[in-house]
Short mmCIF file of C-alpha atoms in Angstrom, two decimals:
data_model
loop_
_atom_site.label_atom_id
_atom_site.label_comp_id
_atom_site.label_asym_id
_atom_site.label_seq_id
_atom_site.Cartn_x
_atom_site.Cartn_y
_atom_site.Cartn_z
CA ASP A 1 27.88 190.25 97.36
CA GLN A 2 30.69 193.09 96.44
CA GLN A 3 28.86 195.99 93.60
CA VAL A 4 31.94 197.68 93.70
CA LYS A 5 35.04 196.41 93.72
CA GLN A 6 38.72 198.33 93.89
CA ASN A 7 41.54 195.34 93.75
CA SER A 8 43.94 197.18 94.52
CA PRO A 9 44.42 197.54 98.24
CA SER A 10 47.34 200.09 97.99
CA LEU A 11 49.21 202.08 95.81
CA SER A 12 52.95 203.45 96.58
CA VAL A 13 53.99 206.38 93.48
CA GLN A 14 56.54 209.04 93.75
CA GLU A 15 55.74 212.95 94.63
CA GLY A 16 54.75 214.77 91.57
CA ARG A 17 54.12 211.56 89.17
CA ILE A 18 50.12 210.69 88.07
CA SER A 19 48.56 207.95 90.70
CA ILE A 20 45.51 205.96 88.97
CA LEU A 21 43.58 204.38 91.37
CA ASN A 22 40.94 201.80 89.95
CA CYS A 23 37.12 201.29 90.29
CA ASP A 24 34.80 198.11 89.02
CA TYR A 25 31.17 197.96 89.61
CA THR A 26 28.70 195.14 88.90
CA ASN A 27 25.38 196.66 89.22
CA SER A 28 24.23 198.33 85.33
CA MET A 29 21.65 200.46 87.75
CA PHE A 30 24.61 202.65 88.95
CA ASP A 31 24.24 205.96 86.93
CA TYR A 32 26.38 207.84 89.43
CA PHE A 33 29.86 207.50 91.28
CA LEU A 34 31.93 208.81 93.50
CA TRP A 35 35.55 209.00 95.37
CA TYR A 36 35.34 209.72 98.95
CA LYS A 37 39.21 210.34 100.83
CA LYS A 38 39.92 209.29 104.36
CA TYR A 39 42.67 210.40 106.32
CA PRO A 40 43.46 208.14 109.82
CA ALA A 41 40.69 209.00 112.48
CA GLU A 42 38.49 211.32 110.21
CA GLY A 43 35.61 210.28 108.18
CA PRO A 44 35.72 210.25 104.25
CA THR A 45 35.65 213.27 102.25
CA PHE A 46 33.96 214.03 99.43
CA LEU A 47 36.45 214.61 96.34
CA ILE A 48 34.84 214.17 92.72
CA SER A 49 31.42 212.46 91.33
CA ILE A 50 30.81 211.59 87.60
CA SER A 51 27.12 210.86 86.62
CA SER A 52 26.82 208.04 83.76
CA ILE A 53 25.75 210.93 81.03
CA LYS A 54 29.74 212.01 81.01
CA ASP A 55 32.85 209.77 80.93
CA LYS A 56 35.12 212.44 82.24
CA ASN A 57 34.70 215.26 85.41
CA GLU A 58 37.43 217.48 86.11
CA ASP A 59 38.35 219.16 89.11
CA GLY A 60 41.84 220.91 89.44
CA ARG A 61 44.48 217.93 89.68
CA PHE A 62 41.66 215.47 90.34
CA THR A 63 40.26 213.68 86.88
CA VAL A 64 37.61 211.13 87.27
CA PHE A 65 36.99 208.43 84.05
CA LEU A 66 34.00 206.72 83.49
CA ASN A 67 33.94 203.53 81.23
CA LYS A 68 30.19 202.22 81.29
CA SER A 69 30.83 199.16 78.74
CA ALA A 70 33.01 197.99 80.85
CA LYS A 71 31.91 199.28 84.17
CA HIS A 72 34.70 201.14 85.08
CA LEU A 73 35.99 204.05 86.42
CA SER A 74 39.25 205.66 87.58
CA LEU A 75 40.77 208.55 89.42
CA HIS A 76 43.52 210.10 88.16
CA ILE A 77 45.56 212.66 90.48
CA VAL A 78 48.49 214.64 88.32
CA PRO A 79 51.12 215.52 90.06
CA SER A 80 50.71 213.73 92.83
CA GLN A 81 51.43 215.16 96.29
CA PRO A 82 52.45 213.74 99.83
CA GLY A 83 49.36 215.51 101.59
CA ASP A 84 47.26 212.75 99.00
CA SER A 85 48.45 210.23 101.10
CA ALA A 86 45.08 208.54 102.61
CA VAL A 87 42.51 206.14 101.60
CA TYR A 88 40.37 206.43 98.15
CA PHE A 89 37.25 205.01 98.00
CA CYS A 90 35.10 204.52 95.39
CA ALA A 91 31.56 204.66 95.49
CA ALA A 92 28.14 204.38 93.18
CA SER A 93 24.53 204.78 93.32
CA ALA A 94 21.64 204.30 91.49
CA ILE A 95 18.72 207.24 90.83
CA ARG A 96 16.61 204.86 89.66
CA GLY A 97 17.14 202.79 92.30
CA SER A 98 16.49 202.66 95.81
CA GLU A 99 19.76 205.52 96.15
CA LYS A 100 21.36 203.73 98.45
CA LEU A 101 25.56 204.31 97.88
CA VAL A 102 27.15 201.21 97.93
CA PHE A 103 31.23 201.63 98.63
CA GLY A 104 34.08 199.51 97.48
CA LYS A 105 36.91 198.61 100.57
CA GLY A 106 39.14 201.43 99.61
CA THR A 107 42.75 201.83 98.11
CA LYS A 108 45.52 202.53 100.55
CA LEU A 109 47.14 206.36 98.33
CA THR A 110 51.15 206.62 99.43
CA VAL A 111 52.75 208.96 98.23
CA ASN A 112 56.68 209.37 98.61
CA PRO A 113 58.59 212.85 98.85
CA GLU B 1 29.18 225.63 108.12
CA ALA B 2 29.90 223.75 110.59
CA GLY B 3 30.29 219.70 109.55
CA VAL B 4 27.89 216.57 111.19
CA ALA B 5 29.22 216.31 114.89
CA GLN B 6 29.19 212.53 116.66
CA SER B 7 29.92 211.65 120.14
CA PRO B 8 31.69 210.12 121.48
CA ARG B 9 34.69 209.46 119.26
CA TYR B 10 35.89 205.99 120.81
CA LYS B 11 33.84 203.45 123.13
CA ILE B 12 34.94 200.39 124.61
CA ILE B 13 32.35 198.05 126.04
CA GLU B 14 32.09 194.18 127.14
CA LYS B 15 30.07 191.88 124.93
CA ARG B 16 25.94 191.93 125.86
CA GLN B 17 26.10 195.22 127.14
CA SER B 18 24.71 198.25 125.53
CA VAL B 19 25.81 201.48 123.98
CA ALA B 20 24.25 204.52 122.46
CA PHE B 21 25.50 206.74 119.26
CA TRP B 22 24.35 210.48 118.72
CA CYS B 23 24.53 212.11 115.63
CA ASN B 24 23.45 215.82 114.54
CA PRO B 25 23.94 216.92 110.90
CA ILE B 26 24.74 219.33 108.80
CA SER B 27 21.84 222.21 109.43
CA GLY B 28 19.23 222.34 106.75
CA HIS B 29 20.30 218.43 105.26
CA ALA B 30 17.10 216.11 104.76
CA THR B 31 18.83 212.56 104.67
CA LEU B 32 21.02 211.06 107.79
CA TYR B 33 22.65 207.95 107.47
CA TRP B 34 24.77 205.45 109.91
CA TYR B 35 27.20 203.28 108.20
CA GLN B 36 29.65 200.55 110.03
CA GLN B 37 33.20 200.28 108.83
CA ILE B 38 34.76 197.46 110.21
CA LEU B 39 38.21 197.08 109.31
CA GLY B 40 39.86 196.89 106.08
CA GLN B 41 36.74 197.28 104.92
CA GLY B 42 34.22 199.67 102.86
CA PRO B 43 31.36 201.98 104.75
CA LYS B 44 27.97 199.45 104.96
CA LEU B 45 25.25 201.43 105.07
CA LEU B 46 22.98 200.29 108.10
CA ILE B 47 19.75 203.15 107.79
CA GLN B 48 18.94 206.21 105.70
CA PHE B 49 16.37 208.47 107.29
CA GLN B 50 14.64 211.64 105.37
CA ASN B 51 13.48 213.15 107.21
CA ASN B 52 12.24 211.74 110.45
CA GLY B 53 11.34 208.64 108.50
CA VAL B 54 13.33 205.52 107.73
CA VAL B 55 14.01 205.54 103.77
CA ASP B 56 16.77 202.30 103.92
CA ASP B 57 17.15 199.74 106.70
CA SER B 58 17.56 196.30 105.19
CA GLN B 59 21.11 196.04 106.34
CA LEU B 60 20.18 197.16 110.41
CA PRO B 61 20.46 194.03 112.48
CA LYS B 62 17.35 194.97 113.87
CA ASP B 63 17.32 191.98 116.64
CA ARG B 64 20.19 194.04 118.53
CA PHE B 65 20.51 197.40 116.33
CA SER B 66 17.94 200.77 116.50
CA ALA B 67 18.05 204.09 115.52
CA GLU B 68 16.11 207.23 115.80
CA ARG B 69 15.82 210.96 114.33
CA LEU B 70 13.11 212.63 116.33
CA LYS B 71 12.23 215.81 115.18
CA GLY B 72 14.68 215.30 112.03
CA VAL B 73 17.01 216.76 113.42
CA ASP B 74 19.98 214.76 115.68
CA SER B 75 20.18 210.95 115.20
CA THR B 76 21.04 207.94 117.84
CA LEU B 77 22.10 204.74 117.27
CA LYS B 78 21.63 201.84 120.12
CA ILE B 79 23.08 198.32 120.23
CA GLN B 80 21.51 196.02 122.41
CA PRO B 81 23.32 193.66 123.40
CA ALA B 82 26.72 194.11 121.93
CA LYS B 83 28.46 191.11 119.67
CA LEU B 84 32.41 191.00 119.36
CA GLU B 85 32.03 191.49 115.80
CA ASP B 86 29.99 195.01 116.05
CA SER B 87 33.19 196.35 116.88
CA ALA B 88 33.95 199.10 114.07
CA VAL B 89 33.71 202.72 113.40
CA TYR B 90 30.10 203.78 113.03
CA LEU B 91 30.28 206.55 111.09
CA CYS B 92 26.66 209.44 110.32
CA ALA B 93 26.32 211.32 107.06
CA SER B 94 24.11 213.40 106.06
CA SER B 95 23.16 215.06 102.61
CA LEU B 96 20.78 218.09 100.75
CA GLN B 97 19.23 215.41 98.18
CA GLY B 98 19.79 211.93 99.15
CA ALA B 99 22.51 209.27 97.79
CA GLN B 100 22.47 211.83 94.72
CA SER B 101 24.45 214.70 96.23
CA PRO B 102 28.02 214.50 98.63
CA LEU B 103 27.34 213.09 101.72
CA HIS B 104 29.19 214.67 104.26
CA PHE B 105 30.83 212.41 106.75
CA GLY B 106 31.19 213.01 110.91
CA ASN B 107 35.11 211.40 112.43
CA GLY B 108 33.30 208.59 113.18
CA THR B 109 32.82 206.61 116.86
CA ARG B 110 35.32 203.26 117.33
CA LEU B 111 33.26 200.94 118.88
CA THR B 112 35.57 198.37 120.73
CA VAL B 113 33.79 195.10 122.54
CA THR B 114 35.82 193.23 124.06
#
């Protein structure tokens, strides 16, 4: 039972263009969402988060959008840089639940120079 | 700030052998997690500690996996006996306030069971 789904295993974009990574969730109790970035042979690093009381959160080149009615969130990277090439994981948890952080399978982003 | 430290980085063992992993979280972080990441999958929570106590171990295969966190700081995760399907990266993470604050991950231990 996959509660957090990242349906695109990979994405390739040109340097300078926008990267859009998508994530869907099924558990309506989830109210805190995070994106993590992972380089090979390293642990995931926190990128950006959003709580369910917001529909957008921005940090520099990274913006996360949340559509609660569609149970969908997306991460926008503008402009994309070759150093952004990594695996991106979407994760979710429930404040009033077990607080267990559930991860998607990840999307491998490749930014071509 | 020093990050989450894990050792060893790599381990190769034969099935039915035992193995142990060590984790030192970020100083002051009360919550510690062990995740298992199988190739091509997202990290899956095995066990979550709040200080010394276990908060969630519902996905820990307790017949072969055990974990402890002595004095609310360092933690060890043990597998005995190992199976082929245990081949994965074992990630330790810590956070200030449970899953409502970002988790900080170590670089993981890559386990290969042959």
